[in-house]
mmCIF file of C-alpha atoms in Angstrom:
data_model
loop_
_atom_site.group_PDB
_atom_site.id
_atom_site.type_symbol
_atom_site.label_atom_id
_atom_site.label_comp_id
_atom_site.label_asym_id
_atom_site.label_seq_id
_atom_site.Cartn_x
_atom_site.Cartn_y
_atom_site.Cartn_z
ATOM 1 C CA MET D 27 96.496 123.160 124.739
ATOM 2 C CA THR D 28 95.904 122.644 121.026
ATOM 3 C CA GLY D 29 96.082 119.247 119.399
ATOM 4 C CA SER D 30 98.335 118.077 116.617
ATOM 5 C CA ALA D 31 97.121 117.207 113.151
ATOM 6 C CA GLN D 32 97.527 113.666 111.915
ATOM 7 C CA ARG D 33 98.204 113.162 108.238
ATOM 8 C CA PRO D 34 96.091 110.743 106.243
ATOM 9 C CA ILE D 35 97.321 107.169 105.881
ATOM 10 C CA LEU D 36 97.999 105.479 102.547
ATOM 11 C CA PHE D 37 97.674 101.694 102.876
ATOM 12 C CA LEU D 38 99.728 100.197 100.043
ATOM 13 C CA ASP D 39 99.431 96.730 98.576
ATOM 14 C CA VAL D 40 102.378 95.311 96.599
ATOM 15 C CA ASP D 41 101.087 92.707 94.139
ATOM 16 C CA GLY D 42 99.139 94.603 91.495
ATOM 17 C CA PRO D 43 99.889 98.216 92.464
ATOM 18 C CA LEU D 44 103.709 97.938 92.551
ATOM 19 C CA ILE D 45 104.255 94.590 90.840
ATOM 20 C CA PRO D 46 101.958 94.450 87.819
ATOM 21 C CA PHE D 47 100.782 91.056 86.603
ATOM 22 C CA GLY D 48 98.316 89.429 84.233
ATOM 23 C CA ALA D 49 99.022 91.258 80.973
ATOM 24 C CA THR D 50 99.723 89.333 77.797
ATOM 25 C CA GLU D 51 102.762 91.421 76.782
ATOM 26 C CA PRO D 52 106.091 91.329 78.631
ATOM 27 C CA TYR D 53 106.581 93.913 81.362
ATOM 28 C CA PRO D 54 109.438 96.389 81.444
ATOM 29 C CA THR D 55 112.071 95.509 83.994
ATOM 30 C CA TYR D 56 114.119 97.847 86.157
ATOM 31 C CA GLN D 57 117.484 97.338 87.780
ATOM 32 C CA THR D 58 118.511 99.416 90.757
ATOM 33 C CA ALA D 59 121.991 100.419 91.886
ATOM 34 C CA SER D 60 121.915 98.044 94.816
ATOM 35 C CA GLU D 61 119.699 95.041 95.020
ATOM 36 C CA PRO D 62 118.531 94.221 98.556
ATOM 37 C CA PRO D 63 119.846 90.904 99.913
ATOM 38 C CA GLY D 64 117.508 88.062 98.998
ATOM 39 C CA SER D 65 115.817 89.936 96.163
ATOM 40 C CA GLY D 66 117.142 87.390 93.645
ATOM 41 C CA ALA D 67 114.639 84.936 95.079
ATOM 42 C CA HIS D 68 111.829 87.196 93.860
ATOM 43 C CA PRO D 69 112.233 87.661 90.099
ATOM 44 C CA LEU D 70 109.063 89.781 89.855
ATOM 45 C CA LEU D 71 110.733 92.555 91.858
ATOM 46 C CA THR D 72 112.368 93.776 88.648
ATOM 47 C CA ARG D 73 108.880 94.870 87.505
ATOM 48 C CA ILE D 74 108.764 97.547 90.214
ATOM 49 C CA ASP D 75 109.498 100.963 88.776
ATOM 50 C CA PRO D 76 111.968 102.656 91.176
ATOM 51 C CA GLN D 77 110.182 105.992 90.557
ATOM 52 C CA HIS D 78 107.300 104.767 92.723
ATOM 53 C CA GLY D 79 109.343 105.547 95.820
ATOM 54 C CA LEU D 80 109.740 109.231 94.932
ATOM 55 C CA ARG D 81 106.141 109.543 93.834
ATOM 56 C CA LEU D 82 104.786 107.893 96.969
ATOM 57 C CA THR D 83 106.908 109.954 99.363
ATOM 58 C CA ALA D 84 105.817 113.136 97.557
ATOM 59 C CA LEU D 85 102.211 112.457 98.607
ATOM 60 C CA SER D 86 101.127 114.263 101.774
ATOM 61 C CA CYS D 87 100.301 111.152 103.785
ATOM 62 C CA ASP D 88 101.824 108.466 105.970
ATOM 63 C CA LEU D 89 102.674 105.322 104.018
ATOM 64 C CA VAL D 90 101.850 101.913 105.520
ATOM 65 C CA TRP D 91 102.380 98.493 103.949
ATOM 66 C CA ALA D 92 99.049 96.642 103.624
ATOM 67 C CA THR D 93 100.273 93.505 101.903
ATOM 68 C CA THR D 94 100.832 89.822 102.457
ATOM 69 C CA TRP D 95 104.517 90.625 101.919
ATOM 70 C CA MET D 96 104.414 91.959 105.497
ATOM 71 C CA ALA D 97 107.966 92.665 106.812
ATOM 72 C CA ASP D 98 109.478 91.478 103.511
ATOM 73 C CA ALA D 99 108.113 94.682 101.961
ATOM 74 C CA ASN D 100 110.520 96.673 104.143
ATOM 75 C CA GLU D 101 113.423 94.319 103.472
ATOM 76 C CA LEU D 102 113.036 93.732 99.732
ATOM 77 C CA ILE D 103 110.874 96.477 98.254
ATOM 78 C CA ALA D 104 111.480 99.644 100.304
ATOM 79 C CA PRO D 105 115.261 99.770 99.610
ATOM 80 C CA ARG D 106 114.685 98.985 95.938
ATOM 81 C CA ILE D 107 112.502 102.076 95.449
ATOM 82 C CA GLY D 108 114.075 104.377 98.027
ATOM 83 C CA LEU D 109 111.429 104.197 100.731
ATOM 84 C CA PRO D 110 112.273 104.243 104.433
ATOM 85 C CA GLN D 111 111.133 101.424 106.697
ATOM 86 C CA LEU D 112 107.352 101.741 106.862
ATOM 87 C CA PRO D 113 104.816 100.501 109.381
ATOM 88 C CA VAL D 114 103.304 97.158 108.372
ATOM 89 C CA VAL D 115 99.710 96.085 108.941
ATOM 90 C CA THR D 116 99.707 92.755 110.762
ATOM 91 C CA TRP D 117 96.862 90.597 109.550
ATOM 92 C CA PRO D 118 94.869 88.639 112.136
ATOM 93 C CA GLU D 119 94.332 84.915 111.875
ATOM 94 C CA PRO D 120 91.260 84.026 109.773
ATOM 95 C CA SER D 121 88.045 83.824 111.773
ATOM 96 C CA ALA D 122 84.380 82.945 111.364
ATOM 97 C CA THR D 123 83.759 86.658 110.731
ATOM 98 C CA ASP D 124 86.187 86.532 107.813
ATOM 99 C CA ASP D 125 84.349 83.529 106.367
ATOM 100 C CA HIS D 126 81.059 85.408 106.671
ATOM 101 C CA ASP D 127 82.580 88.532 105.086
ATOM 102 C CA GLU D 128 84.003 86.503 102.201
ATOM 103 C CA ARG D 129 80.591 85.004 101.456
ATOM 104 C CA ARG D 130 79.190 88.567 101.339
ATOM 105 C CA GLY D 131 82.013 89.698 99.036
ATOM 106 C CA LEU D 132 83.904 91.844 101.563
ATOM 107 C CA HIS D 133 87.679 91.778 101.090
ATOM 108 C CA TRP D 134 89.563 90.108 103.939
ATOM 109 C CA LYS D 135 91.701 93.259 104.479
ATOM 110 C CA THR D 136 88.830 95.725 104.828
ATOM 111 C CA ARG D 137 87.932 95.354 108.525
ATOM 112 C CA THR D 138 91.557 95.354 109.625
ATOM 113 C CA LEU D 139 92.409 98.510 107.668
ATOM 114 C CA VAL D 140 89.432 100.401 109.098
ATOM 115 C CA GLU D 141 90.465 99.312 112.593
ATOM 116 C CA TRP D 142 94.097 100.269 111.964
ATOM 117 C CA ALA D 143 93.129 103.724 110.674
ATOM 118 C CA ALA D 144 90.841 104.371 113.657
ATOM 119 C CA GLU D 145 89.203 107.650 112.623
ATOM 120 C CA ARG D 146 92.082 108.968 110.538
ATOM 121 C CA PRO D 147 91.472 109.651 106.858
ATOM 122 C CA PHE D 148 92.973 106.967 104.664
ATOM 123 C CA ILE D 149 93.574 105.777 101.150
ATOM 124 C CA TRP D 150 93.700 102.072 100.415
ATOM 125 C CA VAL D 151 95.546 101.256 97.169
ATOM 126 C CA ASP D 152 94.903 97.698 96.033
ATOM 127 C CA ASP D 153 93.898 95.754 92.924
ATOM 128 C CA GLU D 154 91.101 93.783 94.632
ATOM 129 C CA ILE D 155 88.852 96.532 96.023
ATOM 130 C CA THR D 156 85.159 96.305 95.152
ATOM 131 C CA ASP D 157 82.045 98.403 95.677
ATOM 132 C CA ILE D 158 81.169 96.117 98.599
ATOM 133 C CA ASP D 159 84.357 97.265 100.347
ATOM 134 C CA ARG D 160 83.578 100.922 99.584
ATOM 135 C CA THR D 161 80.060 100.600 100.987
ATOM 136 C CA TRP D 162 81.265 98.810 104.124
ATOM 137 C CA VAL D 163 83.960 101.440 104.768
ATOM 138 C CA SER D 164 81.515 104.326 104.260
ATOM 139 C CA THR D 165 79.249 102.742 106.871
ATOM 140 C CA HIS D 166 81.903 101.704 109.430
ATOM 141 C CA HIS D 167 84.637 104.352 109.187
ATOM 142 C CA ARG D 168 83.929 107.775 110.676
ATOM 143 C CA GLY D 169 86.828 109.438 108.843
ATOM 144 C CA GLN D 170 87.279 110.167 105.168
ATOM 145 C CA ALA D 171 88.420 107.270 102.990
ATOM 146 C CA LEU D 172 89.366 106.637 99.390
ATOM 147 C CA LEU D 173 89.457 103.026 98.283
ATOM 148 C CA HIS D 174 91.463 103.250 95.078
ATOM 149 C CA ARG D 175 91.501 100.205 92.844
ATOM 150 C CA VAL D 176 94.562 99.807 90.605
ATOM 151 C CA ASP D 177 94.536 97.761 87.402
ATOM 152 C CA ALA D 178 96.862 94.849 88.261
ATOM 153 C CA ARG D 179 97.894 94.535 84.622
ATOM 154 C CA GLN D 180 99.389 98.043 84.676
ATOM 155 C CA GLY D 181 100.199 98.766 88.318
ATOM 156 C CA LEU D 182 100.219 102.339 89.589
ATOM 157 C CA THR D 183 100.135 104.828 86.698
ATOM 158 C CA ASP D 184 100.228 108.597 86.277
ATOM 159 C CA VAL D 185 96.421 108.628 86.354
ATOM 160 C CA ASP D 186 96.438 106.867 89.729
ATOM 161 C CA TYR D 187 98.915 109.334 91.221
ATOM 162 C CA VAL D 188 96.803 112.254 89.979
ATOM 163 C CA ALA D 189 93.717 110.757 91.654
ATOM 164 C CA LEU D 190 95.570 110.120 94.937
ATOM 165 C CA SER D 191 97.019 113.653 95.005
ATOM 166 C CA ALA D 192 93.660 115.232 94.202
ATOM 167 C CA TRP D 193 91.916 113.337 96.992
ATOM 168 C CA LEU D 194 94.637 114.199 99.497
ATOM 169 C CA ARG D 195 94.175 117.905 98.727
ATOM 170 C CA THR D 196 90.521 117.606 99.794
ATOM 171 C CA VAL D 197 91.176 115.836 103.100
ATOM 172 C CA ARG D 198 90.807 117.582 106.408
ATOM 173 C CA ALA D 199 93.524 116.578 108.845
ATOM 174 C CA VAL D 200 92.391 114.876 112.054
ATOM 175 C CA VAL D 201 93.310 116.887 115.133
ATOM 176 C CA THR D 202 94.183 114.877 118.205
ATOM 177 C CA PRO D 203 94.011 116.319 121.742
#
């Protein structure tokens, strides 16, 4: 019996990649046809360009929320940009290992994302990725990985989508038995 191929995973952060922040000029705002219930409590949601949904779903990968928004990403952000309900990474409680990692400069999400991906290829899109994270992933993840840092002041741009698409074209699918 032959196995089935698993698509790469794209772990997506919200603050920075989808909701830009930190620039000195005002951000454009976007209104959608139907605002999800409760979205009025989050005024920064209007900074999310609804085109991100189409652009993300056009990528040949499985999308997964990797954000402190957790389930709120599915309730407040996914409907706003036309995404389906996505899997959500559940973050473990902080531990002594996390404290040690933080002192070494490793992002608190890194270990969990590598665990979550198992050996599948993955992209991690975040505004806080460093070379320390890249080095750790290259040492501890047996699959292919792209840790793509987004400028939080701009959020995801055309250049970012080009880089993500190009990397995905080079990835070999993981075949499972």
